C-alpha cells in the first residue's frame, strides 16, 4: 500500500482550568504510513490575526482531496491539507488567529494517526478573567418571536447564551448571564443586572423574525451611547459571516435606555420565522457554531482594543 494521508479533522481538547498547556486545538490526520519526517515551521504573520503555521510531512502522499477546512474554534481559523511541491510530501497549512506553536504526536495503528496539537495559550491569556455580560432576550411570560413549528425566541436565545457562556468559561473568561433559566425580567431590570457586575462589554442575544414566512433577515445592532459598540458589532458580524456564512446588513443603531460606558451589541443571528432556520436551530452543533462565531467576534474585538492600547504584546 502506498503511504497516503487519508483524512483530516480538527477538535478542541483540554481543560484550561487545569493547565493552559493542556488546552489545544488539535488537527488530526489519518495515514497509511508514518511519515519519514515531520517538520513544524515557525509561524509566519500573513495579516493581523492570521498566522500561517506550516507542518511538512515527508514520505507520504495524499489520497483525500486537497481541502480547506474551516475550524473557527477561536484559535484556528481554517487549515488546508495539500500536496507539497516535491513528490511524496504533504503540507498542512494551519491559519491561526494568534502566533502560537504546535507539537506532533503519532498513534500507531491502521490507519496511523498524526495529531498536531496547537497551543491555545495565547487565546487563554487574552481572555483570562475578562468579564463579559451575556443577555438572552425575553424570558418567562415574554416568549418573543414564535417559529412556524414550535420554537420560541426566549428559549433559542437562552440556548445560544448558555453555549456562549460555556465557551467563555473554557477560555478562562467570566460570563455574566442576566438569566440562566426561563425567568421573566421586569423592564429596566435587564440593563441594571447586566451592568451591576461591571462587565467590560455586553452582548444581547435575540432571534430575528419576518411577517412573510418565506423572508429571511439577520440583524446586528450597536446600542447607542456606548463607546465602541459599533466596533464590537462589526467584529461579531464579520466572525459570524466567516463561521456561519451569515450576511448581516449594515450595522444598525439602537437607542440605549440610558447612557452606558461599555460596548453593547444586540445580535439576531437566526430568522426564527423562516422554516429552514427553525429546523437548523434544533441541531446542537448549529447552536454551538453560532455561539463560537459570537465568541470569535468578542475575542477579536478585545485583541484589536489591546493592540490599539499600545501594549505591543498582542497583535
Ligand atoms: Zn427579541
Coordinates of C-alpha atoms and ligand atoms in Angstrom, one line a residue:
X1 CA 0.0 0.0 0.0
X2 CA 1.3 3.4 -0.9
X3 CA 1.9 5.7 2.1
X4 CA -1.0 8.1 2.0
X5 CA -2.8 10.7 4.1
X6 CA -6.5 9.6 4.1
X7 CA -8.4 12.1 6.2
X8 CA -8.2 15.2 8.4
X9 CA -10.3 17.0 11.0
X10 CA -9.9 19.3 14.0
X11 CA -11.1 19.3 17.6
X12 CA -10.5 21.3 20.7
X13 CA -9.3 19.4 23.8
X14 CA -8.0 20.0 27.3
X15 CA -9.2 21.8 30.4
X16 CA -7.8 25.3 30.6
X17 CA -8.6 25.4 34.4
X18 CA -6.2 22.5 34.8
X19 CA -3.2 23.9 32.9
X20 CA -3.1 26.1 29.8
X21 CA -0.5 23.8 28.4
X22 CA -3.1 21.0 28.1
X23 CA -5.6 23.2 26.2
X24 CA -5.0 22.7 22.5
X25 CA -6.7 22.9 19.1
X26 CA -5.9 19.5 17.6
X27 CA -5.6 18.9 13.8
X28 CA -5.7 15.2 13.3
X29 CA -4.7 13.2 10.2
X30 CA -5.1 9.6 9.3
X31 CA -2.4 8.0 7.3
X32 CA -1.5 4.5 6.0
X33 CA 2.2 5.1 6.9
X34 CA 4.2 7.0 9.4
X35 CA 5.9 9.9 7.5
X36 CA 9.8 9.8 7.2
X37 CA 9.9 13.2 8.8
X38 CA 7.5 15.8 10.2
X39 CA 8.6 19.5 10.5
X40 CA 6.7 22.2 12.2
X41 CA 7.8 25.5 10.8
X42 CA 8.0 28.9 12.6
X43 CA 4.7 30.7 12.2
X44 CA 4.6 33.5 9.6
X45 CA 2.4 36.5 10.0
X46 CA 0.2 37.0 7.0
X47 CA -2.1 39.7 8.3
X48 CA -3.3 40.9 11.7
X49 CA -4.9 37.9 13.3
X50 CA -3.8 35.5 10.6
X51 CA -0.6 33.4 11.2
X52 CA 0.4 30.6 8.9
X53 CA 1.8 27.6 10.8
X54 CA 3.0 25.0 8.3
X55 CA 3.6 21.4 9.1
X56 CA 5.5 19.4 6.4
X57 CA 5.2 15.7 6.2
X58 CA 7.8 13.9 4.0
X59 CA 7.4 10.4 2.7
X60 CA 3.6 10.4 2.3
X61 CA 1.2 11.4 -0.5
X62 CA -2.4 12.4 -0.4
X63 CA -5.5 10.3 -1.0
X64 CA -8.0 12.7 0.3
X65 CA -8.9 15.6 -1.9
X66 CA -7.0 18.8 -1.2
X67 CA -9.2 20.6 1.2
X68 CA -9.6 23.9 3.0
X69 CA -11.3 23.0 6.3
X70 CA -13.0 25.7 8.5
X71 CA -12.3 25.2 12.2
X72 CA -13.1 28.8 13.5
X73 CA -12.6 27.5 17.1
X74 CA -11.3 30.8 18.4
X75 CA -7.7 29.8 17.6
X76 CA -7.5 28.0 14.3
X77 CA -9.4 29.8 11.5
X78 CA -9.0 27.1 8.9
X79 CA -6.5 24.6 7.7
X80 CA -5.6 23.2 4.3
X81 CA -4.1 19.8 3.5
X82 CA -2.4 19.7 0.2
X83 CA 0.4 18.1 -1.8
X84 CA 3.8 19.7 -1.3
X85 CA 6.0 20.9 -4.2
X86 CA 8.1 17.7 -4.3
X87 CA 6.6 14.2 -4.7
X88 CA 5.5 12.4 -1.6
X89 CA 5.3 15.5 0.6
X90 CA 2.2 16.8 2.2
X91 CA 1.7 20.3 3.7
X92 CA -0.7 21.0 6.4
X93 CA -1.2 24.8 6.4
X94 CA -2.8 25.9 9.6
X95 CA -4.1 29.5 9.7
X96 CA -4.2 30.7 13.3
X97 CA -5.6 33.9 14.9
X98 CA -2.5 34.1 17.2
X99 CA 1.2 33.4 16.9
X100 CA 1.5 30.0 18.5
X101 CA 3.4 26.8 18.4
X102 CA 2.5 23.1 17.8
X103 CA 3.8 19.7 18.7
X104 CA 3.1 16.5 16.9
X105 CA 2.4 13.0 18.2
X106 CA 1.8 9.8 16.4
X107 CA -0.5 6.9 17.4
X108 CA 0.4 3.8 15.6
X109 CA -2.4 1.7 14.2
X110 CA -4.2 1.1 10.9
X111 CA -4.5 3.7 9.9
X112 CA -1.9 5.6 11.9
X113 CA -3.0 8.9 13.5
X114 CA -0.9 12.1 13.4
X115 CA -2.1 14.7 15.9
X116 CA -0.9 18.2 15.6
X117 CA -1.6 19.9 18.9
X118 CA -1.7 23.7 18.5
X119 CA -1.4 25.6 21.9
X120 CA -4.4 27.7 22.8
X121 CA -2.4 29.6 25.4
X122 CA -2.4 33.0 23.5
X123 CA -6.3 32.9 23.4
X124 CA -6.5 31.9 27.0
X125 CA -4.0 34.7 28.0
X126 CA -6.1 37.2 26.1
X127 CA -9.5 36.1 27.7
X128 CA -8.4 35.2 31.2
X129 CA -10.5 36.9 33.8
X130 CA -12.5 39.0 31.3
X131 CA -16.0 39.8 32.5
X132 CA -18.4 39.5 29.6
X133 CA -22.2 40.1 30.1
X134 CA -24.5 37.9 28.0
X135 CA -28.2 38.8 27.9
X136 CA -30.6 36.2 26.4
X137 CA -33.6 38.2 25.3
X138 CA -37.1 37.8 26.7
X139 CA -38.0 35.0 29.2
X140 CA -40.9 33.8 31.2
X141 CA -44.2 35.2 30.1
X142 CA -42.4 37.2 27.4
X143 CA -41.8 34.5 24.7
X144 CA -40.7 36.8 21.9
X145 CA -41.0 35.5 18.3
X146 CA -42.5 32.1 17.5
X147 CA -41.1 29.8 14.9
X148 CA -43.5 28.1 12.4
X149 CA -43.3 24.8 14.2
X150 CA -42.9 25.4 17.9
X151 CA -39.6 27.1 18.9
X152 CA -39.8 30.3 21.0
X153 CA -37.3 33.1 20.8
X154 CA -36.8 33.2 24.6
X155 CA -35.7 29.5 24.6
X156 CA -33.4 29.9 21.5
X157 CA -31.8 33.0 22.9
X158 CA -31.1 31.1 26.2
X159 CA -29.7 28.1 24.4
X160 CA -27.2 30.3 22.5
X161 CA -26.3 32.3 25.6
X162 CA -25.6 29.1 27.6
X163 CA -23.3 27.8 24.8
X164 CA -21.6 31.1 24.7
X165 CA -21.1 31.2 28.5
X166 CA -19.6 27.7 28.3
X167 CA -17.1 28.7 25.6
X168 CA -16.2 31.9 27.5
X169 CA -15.6 29.8 30.6
X170 CA -13.4 27.4 28.7
X171 CA -11.2 30.3 27.7
X172 CA -10.9 31.4 31.3
X173 CA -13.3 34.4 31.0
X174 CA -16.1 35.2 33.4
X175 CA -19.6 35.1 31.7
X176 CA -22.2 37.2 33.4
X177 CA -25.7 36.0 32.4
X178 CA -28.8 38.1 33.0
X179 CA -30.8 34.9 33.3
X180 CA -29.8 31.2 33.0
X181 CA -33.4 29.8 33.2
X182 CA -36.8 30.8 31.9
X183 CA -37.1 33.8 34.2
X184 CA -39.0 37.0 33.3
X185 CA -37.1 40.2 33.9
X186 CA -39.0 43.4 34.6
X187 CA -38.3 46.2 32.2
X188 CA -35.3 48.1 33.4
X189 CA -34.0 45.1 35.4
X190 CA -32.2 43.6 32.5
X191 CA -29.8 46.5 32.0
X192 CA -29.4 47.0 35.7
X193 CA -28.5 43.3 36.1
X194 CA -26.2 43.5 33.1
X195 CA -24.1 46.4 34.3
X196 CA -24.2 45.6 38.1
X197 CA -21.3 43.1 37.8
X198 CA -19.1 45.6 35.9
X199 CA -18.5 43.7 32.6
X200 CA -16.2 45.2 30.0
X201 CA -18.7 44.5 27.2
X202 CA -22.2 43.1 26.8
X203 CA -24.0 41.1 24.1
X204 CA -27.7 40.7 23.9
X205 CA -29.0 37.6 22.1
X206 CA -32.3 37.7 20.2
X207 CA -33.7 36.0 17.1
X208 CA -34.9 37.8 14.0
X209 CA -38.4 37.4 12.6
X210 CA -40.4 38.4 9.5
X211 CA -44.1 38.6 8.8
X212 CA -43.6 36.8 5.5
X213 CA -42.6 33.1 6.4
X214 CA -40.5 32.9 3.2
X215 CA -38.5 36.0 4.0
X216 CA -35.2 36.0 5.9
X217 CA -33.3 38.7 7.7
X218 CA -30.5 38.9 10.2
X219 CA -29.6 41.9 12.3
X220 CA -26.8 43.2 14.3
X221 CA -27.3 46.4 16.3
X222 CA -24.8 48.7 18.0
X223 CA -26.6 50.1 21.1
X224 CA -26.2 53.9 21.1
X225 CA -24.4 55.9 23.7
X226 CA -21.9 53.1 24.3
X227 CA -18.4 53.7 23.3
X228 CA -17.1 51.1 20.8
X229 CA -20.4 49.3 20.3
X230 CA -20.0 49.7 16.6
X231 CA -16.6 48.2 16.6
X232 CA -17.8 45.2 18.6
X233 CA -20.8 44.8 16.3
X234 CA -18.7 44.8 13.2
X235 CA -16.3 42.3 14.7
X236 CA -19.1 39.9 15.7
X237 CA -20.8 40.4 12.3
X238 CA -17.5 39.5 10.5
X239 CA -16.9 36.4 12.6
X240 CA -20.5 35.1 12.1
X241 CA -20.1 35.6 8.4
X242 CA -16.9 33.6 8.4
X243 CA -18.3 30.9 10.8
X244 CA -21.9 30.5 9.5
X245 CA -21.9 32.2 6.1
X246 CA -24.4 34.7 7.5
X247 CA -24.7 38.1 5.8
X248 CA -25.9 40.9 8.0
X249 CA -26.9 44.2 6.5
X250 CA -25.2 47.3 7.7
X251 CA -24.8 47.7 11.4
X252 CA -28.0 49.3 12.8
X253 CA -28.0 51.8 15.7
X254 CA -30.3 51.3 18.6
X255 CA -31.0 53.8 21.4
X256 CA -30.0 52.7 24.9
X257 CA -32.3 53.1 27.8
X258 CA -29.6 55.2 29.4
X259 CA -26.0 56.1 28.6
X260 CA -23.6 53.2 29.1
X261 CA -19.9 53.2 29.4
X262 CA -19.4 49.7 27.9
X263 CA -19.9 48.5 24.4
X264 CA -23.3 46.8 24.0
X265 CA -24.4 44.9 20.9
X266 CA -27.7 43.1 20.1
X267 CA -27.3 40.2 17.7
X268 CA -30.1 38.4 15.9
X269 CA -28.3 35.6 14.0
X270 CA -31.3 33.3 13.2
X271 CA -34.5 34.2 11.4
X272 CA -36.8 32.1 13.6
X273 CA -39.9 32.6 11.4
X274 CA -38.1 31.1 8.4
X275 CA -38.7 27.3 8.5
X276 CA -35.2 26.2 7.5
X277 CA -33.6 28.4 10.2
X278 CA -36.0 27.0 12.8
X279 CA -35.1 23.4 11.6
X280 CA -31.4 24.2 11.7
X281 CA -31.7 25.5 15.2
X282 CA -32.8 22.2 16.5
X283 CA -29.3 20.8 15.9
X284 CA -26.9 21.2 18.9
X285 CA -24.0 21.7 16.6
X286 CA -25.7 24.6 14.9
X287 CA -26.2 26.4 18.2
X288 CA -22.5 25.7 19.2
X289 CA -21.3 27.1 15.9
X290 CA -23.4 30.3 16.4
X291 CA -22.0 30.7 19.9
X292 CA -18.5 30.1 18.6
X293 CA -19.0 32.8 15.9
X294 CA -20.1 35.3 18.5
X295 CA -17.2 34.3 20.8
X296 CA -14.7 34.8 17.9
X297 CA -16.1 38.3 17.3
X298 CA -15.7 39.2 21.0
X299 CA -12.1 37.9 21.2
X300 CA -11.1 39.7 18.0
X301 CA -12.6 42.9 19.3
X302 CA -10.7 42.6 22.6
X303 CA -7.5 41.9 20.7
X304 CA -7.9 44.9 18.5
X305 CA -8.5 47.1 21.5
X306 CA -5.4 45.7 23.2
X307 CA -3.2 46.4 20.2
X308 CA -4.7 49.9 19.8
X309 CA -3.9 50.4 23.5
X310 CA -0.2 50.3 22.6
X311 CA 0.7 47.4 24.8
X312 CA 2.5 45.9 21.9
X313 CA 2.1 42.5 23.3
X314 CA -0.9 41.5 21.3
X315 CA -1.2 42.0 17.5
Ligands
LIG1 ZN1 -36.2 39.6 20.7

